[in-house]
Amino acid sequence: MAEKNAETQDHLQAEKTYLNLGPSHPAMHGTLRLFCELDGETIVKAEPEFGYLHRGFEKHCENSTYTQCIPYTDRLNYISAMMNNVGFCKAVEELLDIEIPEQAKVIRVIVCEINRIIDHLVCTSTNILDMGALTNFWYYFNVREKFYNIIEKLCGARLTTAYTRIGGITKPLYLGFEEEVKDCIRDLLKAIDDVEGLISHNRIFLKRTVGIGKISAEDAISYGFTGPCLRACGVNLDLRKDQPYYDYDQYDWEVVLAENGDTYDRVIVRFYEMRESAKIILQAMKRIDRQASVMTSDRRVALPPKKEVYTNIESLMNHFKLIYEGIRPPVGEVYSATEAANGELGFFIVSDGTGTPYRVKCRPPCFPIYQAYAPMCEGGLIGDAVAILGGLNIIAGELDR
Amino acid sequence: MLTMSLKIIIPFVLILQILPIFIWMERKGASYIQDRRGPNRANIFGIRLGGLVHTLPDVIKLIFKEDIIPTRANRFIYTIAPFISMAVACMTFAVIPWAAPLALEKGSFALQALEMNVGILYIFAIASIGVYGVMLAGWGSNNKYSLLGGLRASSQMISYELTLSLSIVGVLILSGSLELGAIVESQSSNLFSWNFIRQPLGCLLFIVAAVAETNRTPFDLPEAEAELVAGYHTEYSSLKFALFYMAEYVNMIVASALMATLFFGGWQVPFLTTDLLREHAGIIIHYSLLGMGAMALLGSIPLFLYKSRVHYGDARDTETKKLSVILFIVGIALLAWRAASGELFFEGLAAQIAAAALQVGIFIGKILFFCWFFVWVRWTLPRFRYDQLMQLGWKAMLPLALLNLFVTAGVYLLL
């Protein structure tokens, strides 16, 4: 492409145009900005910029108790908020060395996979939408809406869930949860089939995505790719398999791999991951036991039952201290990672023994991925830049924190 | 003078009548393709007609919006661009024949605004001016997205115009005329001698090129919302935007009319020649009116009994009842009128006009079918990339159109 440009420039003295894609632009999901140097429609040089959605998540956490941090994590990847809740709580639990009850693990697996499905639905549908196919978007968003209804019933909110607590889950599953989820999964599988039928053999779609935004496995690893974008390059890395947490290894599912690492593979990998997630959910739902507790009984993190608070001074003090001072982990530091929808979501927490964390560092999966965006776009057209961005699934809330 | 001005006004009014139906078809069709409801709120005394009424508030809204002209835009170019687009779109309709010419004592009276022996050239000539509207809009807005949109539009429209015009040369050879009326005549009322059978490749190329020419998905690059915000009309608002919007739809109606005229027999009613129609015009109209009356009567009963699951708490709740009463009255009136007067017999001019009315109806039906085709394609396919679009235009469609031309010419010479 570069040689071609040089050739044309010998004949025509063309001026370069500078175009600002974003921060407010229909295809820049959230508030991303790509400043590009254009030669005609070809992007010669691109300079991605971020920070338009910076809210100081990490600094906020330093002034809040550990429990108060949980709602802040909702706003990281707002498309799959529960996975952030789970990731943060898991880190704090590791810091405290607490084992959460079996039921809480099962519920966390279920909600995580539901959120992974929602995230992939949004990502793939908006990616295809950016290439002009609106119908697929609606097929997916109808299913997403149903899943959100379930989440709303679970915790009262659709996006800002704050569903987990350190040591467990806020409340057990409601009655009839399983039937609704099964119904949704039926719709989901049908929607995936529909959309796959519409696009996976569509010549226009193949032309727009195959070989576009290609990245080799080595480059992807050196940039720090994780999640579906890395698996699309053929690297078998999934924390659910490699560092199993919450008994992910006991479920029957497979890591989805592609080989080319282009936009098409990233879309298709997500399609198949949704099917695998559906498999995990169906297996996990068999383990639901409504009699079992979903919150640990460890008094360092769990509030004592109300009956004891009103009748017994130790419990009253315990309650007061937990609310007033917060959970107090021992001095130390921890890095804990979970496999979020976009890749490895890590939290690094330093505790100085007080009720508020000394430092919280979040490793969002799309931060390293976004580094590779500019080199991927360069040499392509504006249409390519938009298609690539959708496939990478950059969430501004998580990127800027 | 009066007939002349009527000839000009009637087609224009007809397009403007098809326009809201088309917009309704687009919105409602899109929503049913996409598993959603589409417009169903706007109503007049509770009557919504499945969202058809919605176009009215849309227009009122657009009229009352603030008309913004960007400070650093070129005011003259910026203002004139939408008018060029709309005027050009409407002018093309002048040469399209709506029905078989009436045979009067003084000579034949063509049912088209402008009888031209180079009708098809006129259409392409006028359509080329349409590029200016889009290009000037892109240039005059002083916005990089608009400029890119304008650039894309002009290169795309110019490239695809070649294919568009070459793809119909086969048709011109077969009919031996540039006049649209003669092209329709030459296809005759026999469905199997229509040009889409005789010229399948030309027909396909023409349809694809027409979609590209009207800037619709998969060729909607000039206004690709994900890439260029809204392309050439990013900066437009209020009526100026409405003009672009309407021009886009009028262009599609024109393209549909051309598809119908050139390849699908125009106003020809399948297997019913004009003479046959004129002979039996009375009977056909009599029984179709009777049928309509019976259908209205039968339709009003389930409509009256229909119970909606939704309760709005306003006039919309009684919509089906009101409609069923209207339908019932219309049905009874039609049946009574037809039964009372007996079979119709038309003679002379009356028969001709009755036949022409049927032909116009068929033609509008064909136009609406192709309009639906546009909608269908739009909501199924993703969008091309700019360079792929150009490659398709120059490297695939143009050679194919030339091939089609040479093969047609060769076969025609041999026969």
Coordinates of C-alpha atoms in Angstrom, one line a residue, chain B:
Chain B
M1 CA -51.8 24.7 -22.0
L2 CA -54.0 23.1 -19.4
T3 CA -53.3 19.6 -20.5
M4 CA -49.6 20.4 -20.7
S5 CA -49.4 21.7 -17.1
L6 CA -51.6 18.8 -16.0
K7 CA -49.2 16.4 -17.6
I8 CA -46.3 18.0 -15.7
I9 CA -48.1 18.3 -12.4
I10 CA -49.7 14.9 -12.2
P11 CA -46.5 12.8 -12.3
F12 CA -44.9 15.1 -9.8
V13 CA -47.8 14.8 -7.4
L14 CA -47.9 11.0 -8.0
I15 CA -44.2 10.7 -6.9
L16 CA -44.9 12.8 -3.9
Q17 CA -47.8 10.5 -3.0
I18 CA -45.6 7.4 -3.4
L19 CA -42.9 9.0 -1.2
P20 CA -44.6 8.7 2.2
I21 CA -45.8 5.1 1.3
F22 CA -42.2 4.2 0.5
I23 CA -40.8 5.8 3.7
W24 CA -43.4 3.9 5.6
M25 CA -42.5 0.7 3.8
E26 CA -38.9 1.3 4.7
R27 CA -39.5 1.9 8.3
K28 CA -42.0 -0.7 8.9
G29 CA -40.3 -3.3 6.6
A30 CA -37.0 -2.6 8.3
S31 CA -38.6 -3.1 11.7
Y32 CA -40.2 -6.4 10.8
I33 CA -37.0 -7.7 9.2
Q34 CA -35.2 -6.7 12.5
D35 CA -37.7 -8.2 14.9
R36 CA -39.1 -5.0 16.2
R37 CA -42.3 -3.0 15.9
G38 CA -41.4 0.2 14.1
P39 CA -43.4 3.4 14.2
N40 CA -46.7 2.9 16.0
R41 CA -47.4 5.9 18.1
A42 CA -48.4 8.9 15.9
N43 CA -52.1 9.0 15.4
I44 CA -54.9 11.2 14.1
F45 CA -58.0 10.6 16.3
G46 CA -56.5 7.3 17.3
I47 CA -56.0 6.1 13.7
R48 CA -52.4 5.1 13.0
L49 CA -52.8 2.9 9.9
G50 CA -49.9 0.8 11.0
G51 CA -47.6 3.7 11.3
L52 CA -48.4 5.3 7.9
V53 CA -49.5 8.5 9.7
H54 CA -46.0 8.8 11.2
T55 CA -44.6 10.5 8.1
L56 CA -46.8 13.5 8.8
P57 CA -45.3 14.4 12.2
D58 CA -41.9 13.7 10.8
V59 CA -42.4 16.3 8.1
I60 CA -43.9 18.8 10.5
K61 CA -40.9 18.3 12.8
L62 CA -38.4 18.8 10.0
I63 CA -40.1 22.0 8.9
F64 CA -40.0 23.5 12.4
K65 CA -36.4 22.5 13.1
E66 CA -33.8 25.3 13.2
D67 CA -32.1 25.8 9.9
I68 CA -28.4 25.9 10.7
I69 CA -25.8 27.2 8.2
P70 CA -22.3 26.7 9.6
T71 CA -20.5 30.0 9.9
R72 CA -17.6 29.1 7.6
A73 CA -19.7 27.3 5.0
N74 CA -20.0 28.7 1.5
R75 CA -23.6 30.0 1.9
F76 CA -24.5 30.0 -1.7
I77 CA -23.2 26.5 -2.5
Y78 CA -24.5 25.2 0.8
T79 CA -28.0 26.4 0.2
I80 CA -28.3 25.4 -3.5
A81 CA -27.0 21.9 -3.1
P82 CA -30.2 20.3 -1.6
F83 CA -32.4 22.0 -4.2
I84 CA -30.3 20.6 -7.1
S85 CA -30.6 17.1 -5.6
M86 CA -34.3 17.3 -5.2
A87 CA -35.1 19.1 -8.5
V88 CA -33.0 16.6 -10.5
A89 CA -34.6 13.7 -8.7
C90 CA -38.1 14.9 -9.7
M91 CA -37.2 16.0 -13.2
T92 CA -36.2 12.5 -14.2
F93 CA -39.7 11.4 -13.9
A94 CA -40.9 13.5 -16.8
V95 CA -40.1 10.9 -19.5
I96 CA -41.5 7.8 -17.8
P97 CA -44.7 6.6 -19.5
W98 CA -47.5 5.8 -17.0
A99 CA -49.8 3.9 -19.4
A100 CA -50.4 3.2 -23.0
P101 CA -50.9 6.3 -25.1
L102 CA -54.5 7.2 -25.7
A103 CA -55.7 7.2 -29.3
L104 CA -57.5 10.4 -29.9
E105 CA -58.9 11.8 -33.1
K106 CA -56.2 14.4 -33.3
G107 CA -53.5 11.8 -32.8
S108 CA -52.1 9.8 -29.9
F109 CA -51.9 11.3 -26.5
A110 CA -48.9 10.0 -24.5
L111 CA -49.4 9.6 -20.7
Q112 CA -46.0 11.1 -19.8
A113 CA -45.0 14.6 -19.0
L114 CA -42.4 14.9 -21.8
E115 CA -42.6 12.9 -25.0
M116 CA -39.0 12.6 -26.1
N117 CA -37.5 10.4 -28.7
V118 CA -34.3 10.4 -26.7
G119 CA -36.0 9.8 -23.4
I120 CA -33.3 7.5 -22.0
L121 CA -30.5 9.9 -22.8
Y122 CA -32.5 12.6 -21.1
I123 CA -32.7 10.5 -17.9
F124 CA -29.0 9.9 -17.9
A125 CA -28.2 13.5 -18.6
I126 CA -30.4 14.7 -15.8
A127 CA -29.2 12.0 -13.4
S128 CA -25.6 13.1 -14.0
I129 CA -26.4 16.5 -12.7
G130 CA -27.5 14.9 -9.5
V131 CA -23.9 14.4 -8.7
Y132 CA -23.5 18.1 -8.3
G133 CA -26.0 18.3 -5.5
V134 CA -24.1 15.8 -3.4
M135 CA -20.7 17.1 -4.4
L136 CA -21.6 20.7 -3.7
A137 CA -23.1 19.8 -0.4
G138 CA -19.9 18.1 0.6
W139 CA -17.8 21.0 -0.6
G140 CA -19.9 23.8 0.7
S141 CA -20.4 22.5 4.3
N142 CA -16.7 23.1 5.2
N143 CA -16.6 19.8 7.1
K144 CA -14.1 17.1 6.4
Y145 CA -16.6 14.3 6.8
S146 CA -18.9 16.1 4.4
L147 CA -16.0 16.6 2.0
L148 CA -15.1 12.9 2.1
G149 CA -18.7 12.0 1.7
G150 CA -19.0 14.3 -1.3
L151 CA -15.9 12.9 -2.8
R152 CA -17.0 9.3 -2.4
A153 CA -20.4 10.1 -3.8
S154 CA -19.1 11.8 -6.9
S155 CA -16.6 9.1 -7.7
Q156 CA -19.1 6.4 -7.0
M157 CA -21.9 7.9 -9.0
I158 CA -19.7 8.7 -12.0
S159 CA -18.2 5.2 -12.0
Y160 CA -21.5 3.4 -11.7
E161 CA -23.2 5.6 -14.3
L162 CA -21.0 3.9 -16.9
T163 CA -22.3 0.5 -16.0
L164 CA -25.8 1.8 -15.6
S165 CA -25.9 3.2 -19.1
L166 CA -24.0 0.3 -20.7
S167 CA -26.2 -2.3 -19.1
I168 CA -29.2 -1.0 -20.9
V169 CA -27.7 -0.7 -24.4
G170 CA -28.7 -4.3 -24.9
V171 CA -32.3 -3.3 -24.3
L172 CA -32.0 -0.4 -26.7
I173 CA -30.7 -2.7 -29.4
L174 CA -33.6 -5.1 -28.9
S175 CA -36.3 -2.4 -28.9
G176 CA -34.6 -0.2 -31.5
S177 CA -35.5 3.0 -29.8
L178 CA -34.4 5.4 -27.2
E179 CA -37.9 6.3 -26.3
L180 CA -39.2 4.8 -23.1
G181 CA -42.7 4.4 -24.5
A182 CA -41.4 2.4 -27.5
I183 CA -39.3 0.3 -25.1
V184 CA -42.3 -0.6 -23.1
E185 CA -44.4 -1.3 -26.3
S186 CA -41.7 -3.6 -27.6
Q187 CA -41.8 -5.8 -24.6
S188 CA -45.5 -6.5 -25.2
S189 CA -47.8 -7.9 -22.6
N190 CA -46.3 -11.4 -22.8
L191 CA -44.4 -11.9 -19.6
F192 CA -41.9 -14.1 -21.3
S193 CA -40.8 -11.4 -23.7
W194 CA -40.1 -8.9 -21.1
N195 CA -36.5 -7.7 -21.0
F196 CA -35.5 -9.4 -17.8
I197 CA -35.9 -12.7 -19.6
R198 CA -34.3 -11.5 -22.8
Q199 CA -31.5 -9.6 -21.0
P200 CA -30.9 -11.3 -17.7
L201 CA -27.3 -10.1 -17.2
G202 CA -28.2 -6.6 -18.3
C203 CA -31.1 -6.6 -15.8
L204 CA -28.9 -7.7 -12.9
L205 CA -26.2 -5.2 -13.7
F206 CA -28.8 -2.4 -14.0
I207 CA -30.3 -3.3 -10.6
V208 CA -26.9 -3.4 -8.9
A209 CA -25.8 -0.2 -10.6
A210 CA -29.1 1.5 -9.7
V211 CA -28.6 0.6 -6.0
A212 CA -25.1 2.1 -6.2
E213 CA -26.4 5.1 -8.1
T214 CA -28.9 5.9 -5.4
N215 CA -26.3 5.5 -2.6
R216 CA -28.1 2.7 -0.8
T217 CA -26.6 -0.1 1.3
P218 CA -24.4 -2.0 0.3
F219 CA -23.2 1.1 -1.6
D220 CA -24.1 3.7 0.9
L221 CA -20.5 4.9 1.4
P222 CA -21.3 8.6 0.9
E223 CA -23.3 8.6 4.1
A224 CA -21.8 5.7 5.9
E225 CA -22.8 6.7 9.4
A226 CA -20.1 4.6 11.1
E227 CA -17.3 6.1 9.1
L228 CA -18.4 9.6 8.0
V229 CA -21.1 10.5 10.6
A230 CA -23.7 11.3 7.9
G231 CA -21.4 12.0 4.9
Y232 CA -22.3 14.8 2.7
H233 CA -25.4 15.9 4.7
T234 CA -23.7 16.0 8.1
E235 CA -24.2 19.7 8.5
Y236 CA -27.7 19.9 7.1
S237 CA -30.7 20.4 9.2
S238 CA -34.4 21.2 8.9
L239 CA -35.9 21.5 5.4
K240 CA -32.5 21.3 3.7
F241 CA -31.9 17.9 5.3
A242 CA -35.5 16.9 4.4
L243 CA -34.8 17.8 0.8
F244 CA -31.8 15.5 0.7
Y245 CA -33.8 12.8 2.5
M246 CA -36.6 13.1 0.0
A247 CA -34.3 13.3 -2.9
E248 CA -32.8 10.0 -1.9
Y249 CA -36.2 8.4 -1.8
V250 CA -37.4 10.0 -5.0
N251 CA -34.2 8.8 -6.7
M252 CA -35.0 5.3 -5.5
I253 CA -38.6 5.6 -6.9
V254 CA -37.2 6.8 -10.2
A255 CA -34.7 3.9 -10.2
S256 CA -37.6 1.5 -9.5
A257 CA -39.7 3.1 -12.2
L258 CA -36.8 2.6 -14.6
M259 CA -36.3 -1.0 -13.6
A260 CA -39.9 -1.6 -14.2
T261 CA -40.0 0.3 -17.5
L262 CA -36.8 -1.1 -19.0
F263 CA -36.8 -4.7 -17.8
F264 CA -40.2 -5.5 -16.4
G265 CA -42.6 -4.4 -19.0
G266 CA -43.4 -0.9 -17.6
W267 CA -47.2 -0.4 -17.6
Q268 CA -47.9 -3.7 -19.4
V269 CA -50.3 -5.9 -17.5
P270 CA -49.1 -9.5 -17.7
F271 CA -50.9 -11.4 -20.5
L272 CA -53.4 -8.7 -21.1
T273 CA -52.8 -6.5 -24.1
T274 CA -53.9 -2.9 -24.2
D275 CA -56.7 -3.8 -26.7
L276 CA -58.0 -6.6 -24.6
L277 CA -57.9 -4.3 -21.6
R278 CA -59.8 -1.6 -23.4
E279 CA -62.4 -4.1 -24.7
H280 CA -63.1 -5.6 -21.2
A281 CA -62.3 -2.5 -19.1
G282 CA -65.8 -2.3 -17.8
I283 CA -66.0 -5.9 -16.6
I284 CA -62.5 -5.9 -15.0
I285 CA -63.3 -2.7 -13.1
H286 CA -66.7 -3.9 -12.1
Y287 CA -65.5 -7.2 -10.7
S288 CA -62.4 -5.7 -9.1
L289 CA -64.7 -3.1 -7.3
L290 CA -67.0 -5.9 -6.3
G291 CA -64.1 -7.9 -5.0
M292 CA -62.7 -4.9 -3.1
G293 CA -66.1 -4.4 -1.6
A294 CA -66.4 -8.0 -0.5
M295 CA -62.9 -8.0 0.9
A296 CA -63.5 -4.8 2.9
L297 CA -66.7 -6.3 4.3
L298 CA -65.1 -9.6 5.2
G299 CA -62.0 -7.8 6.6
S300 CA -64.0 -5.5 8.8
I301 CA -65.4 -8.4 10.9
P302 CA -62.2 -9.8 12.3
L303 CA -60.9 -6.2 12.6
F304 CA -63.9 -5.4 14.7
L305 CA -63.5 -8.5 16.9
Y306 CA -59.7 -8.0 17.3
K307 CA -58.6 -7.3 20.9
S308 CA -55.3 -5.7 21.3
R309 CA -53.1 -6.9 24.2
V310 CA -51.9 -3.3 24.7
H311 CA -54.0 -0.8 26.5
Y312 CA -53.0 2.8 25.8
G313 CA -55.7 4.7 27.6
D314 CA -56.4 7.1 24.8
A315 CA -58.0 7.2 21.3
R316 CA -55.6 4.6 20.0
D317 CA -57.5 1.9 21.9
T318 CA -60.6 2.2 19.6
E319 CA -58.5 2.4 16.4
T320 CA -59.5 -1.1 15.1
K321 CA -63.2 -0.4 15.9
K322 CA -63.2 2.9 13.9
L323 CA -61.3 1.4 11.0
S324 CA -63.6 -1.6 10.9
V325 CA -66.7 0.7 10.8
I326 CA -65.1 2.7 8.0
L327 CA -64.2 -0.5 6.1
F328 CA -67.7 -1.9 6.7
I329 CA -69.4 1.2 5.3
V330 CA -67.0 1.3 2.3
G331 CA -67.6 -2.4 1.6
I332 CA -71.4 -2.0 1.8
A333 CA -71.4 1.1 -0.4
L334 CA -69.2 -0.5 -3.0
L335 CA -71.3 -3.7 -3.1
A336 CA -74.5 -1.8 -3.2
W337 CA -73.4 0.6 -5.9
R338 CA -72.0 -2.2 -8.1
A339 CA -75.0 -4.5 -7.6
A340 CA -77.4 -1.7 -8.3
S341 CA -75.8 -0.5 -11.6
G342 CA -75.0 -3.9 -13.0
E343 CA -72.0 -4.6 -15.2
L344 CA -70.1 -1.7 -16.6
F345 CA -69.4 -1.1 -20.3
F346 CA -67.0 1.5 -21.4
E347 CA -66.6 2.7 -25.0
G348 CA -64.2 5.0 -26.8
L349 CA -62.3 7.4 -24.7
A350 CA -63.8 6.1 -21.5
A351 CA -62.6 2.6 -22.2
Q352 CA -59.2 3.9 -22.9
I353 CA -59.0 5.9 -19.7
A354 CA -60.3 2.9 -17.7
A355 CA -57.6 0.7 -19.3
A356 CA -55.0 3.4 -18.6
A357 CA -56.1 3.6 -15.0
L358 CA -55.5 -0.2 -14.6
Q359 CA -52.1 0.2 -16.3
V360 CA -51.1 3.0 -14.0
G361 CA -52.1 0.9 -11.0
I362 CA -50.0 -2.0 -12.3
F363 CA -47.1 0.3 -12.9
I364 CA -47.3 1.7 -9.4
G365 CA -47.5 -1.8 -8.1
K366 CA -44.3 -2.6 -9.9
I367 CA -42.6 0.5 -8.6
L368 CA -43.5 -0.3 -5.1
F369 CA -42.2 -3.9 -5.5
F370 CA -38.8 -2.6 -6.5
C371 CA -38.9 0.0 -3.7
W372 CA -39.4 -2.9 -1.4
F373 CA -36.5 -4.6 -3.1
F374 CA -34.3 -1.6 -2.1
V375 CA -35.5 -1.9 1.5
W376 CA -34.9 -5.6 1.6
V377 CA -31.3 -5.3 0.3
R378 CA -30.5 -2.5 2.6
W379 CA -31.4 -4.4 5.7
T380 CA -29.7 -7.6 4.7
L381 CA -26.2 -6.7 3.5
P382 CA -23.2 -5.0 5.1
R383 CA -21.5 -2.1 3.4
F384 CA -18.6 -2.2 0.9
R385 CA -15.3 -0.6 1.5
Y386 CA -14.4 2.4 -0.7
D387 CA -11.7 0.7 -2.8
Q388 CA -13.7 -2.6 -3.1
L389 CA -16.6 -0.6 -4.4
M390 CA -14.4 0.9 -7.1
Q391 CA -12.9 -2.4 -8.0
L392 CA -16.4 -4.0 -8.3
G393 CA -17.5 -1.1 -10.5
W394 CA -14.6 -0.9 -12.8
K395 CA -13.1 -4.4 -12.8
A396 CA -16.3 -6.5 -12.6
M397 CA -19.4 -4.7 -13.6
L398 CA -18.1 -2.6 -16.5
P399 CA -16.5 -5.5 -18.4
L400 CA -19.6 -7.5 -17.8
A401 CA -21.8 -4.7 -19.1
L402 CA -19.5 -4.5 -22.2
L403 CA -19.7 -8.3 -22.7
N404 CA -23.4 -8.1 -22.4
L405 CA -23.5 -5.4 -25.0
F406 CA -21.3 -7.3 -27.5
V407 CA -23.1 -10.6 -27.1
T408 CA -26.5 -8.9 -27.5
A409 CA -25.3 -7.0 -30.6
G410 CA -23.7 -10.1 -32.1
V411 CA -26.8 -12.2 -31.6
Y412 CA -29.0 -9.5 -32.9
L413 CA -26.9 -9.1 -36.0
L414 CA -26.9 -12.9 -36.6
L415 CA -30.6 -13.2 -36.3

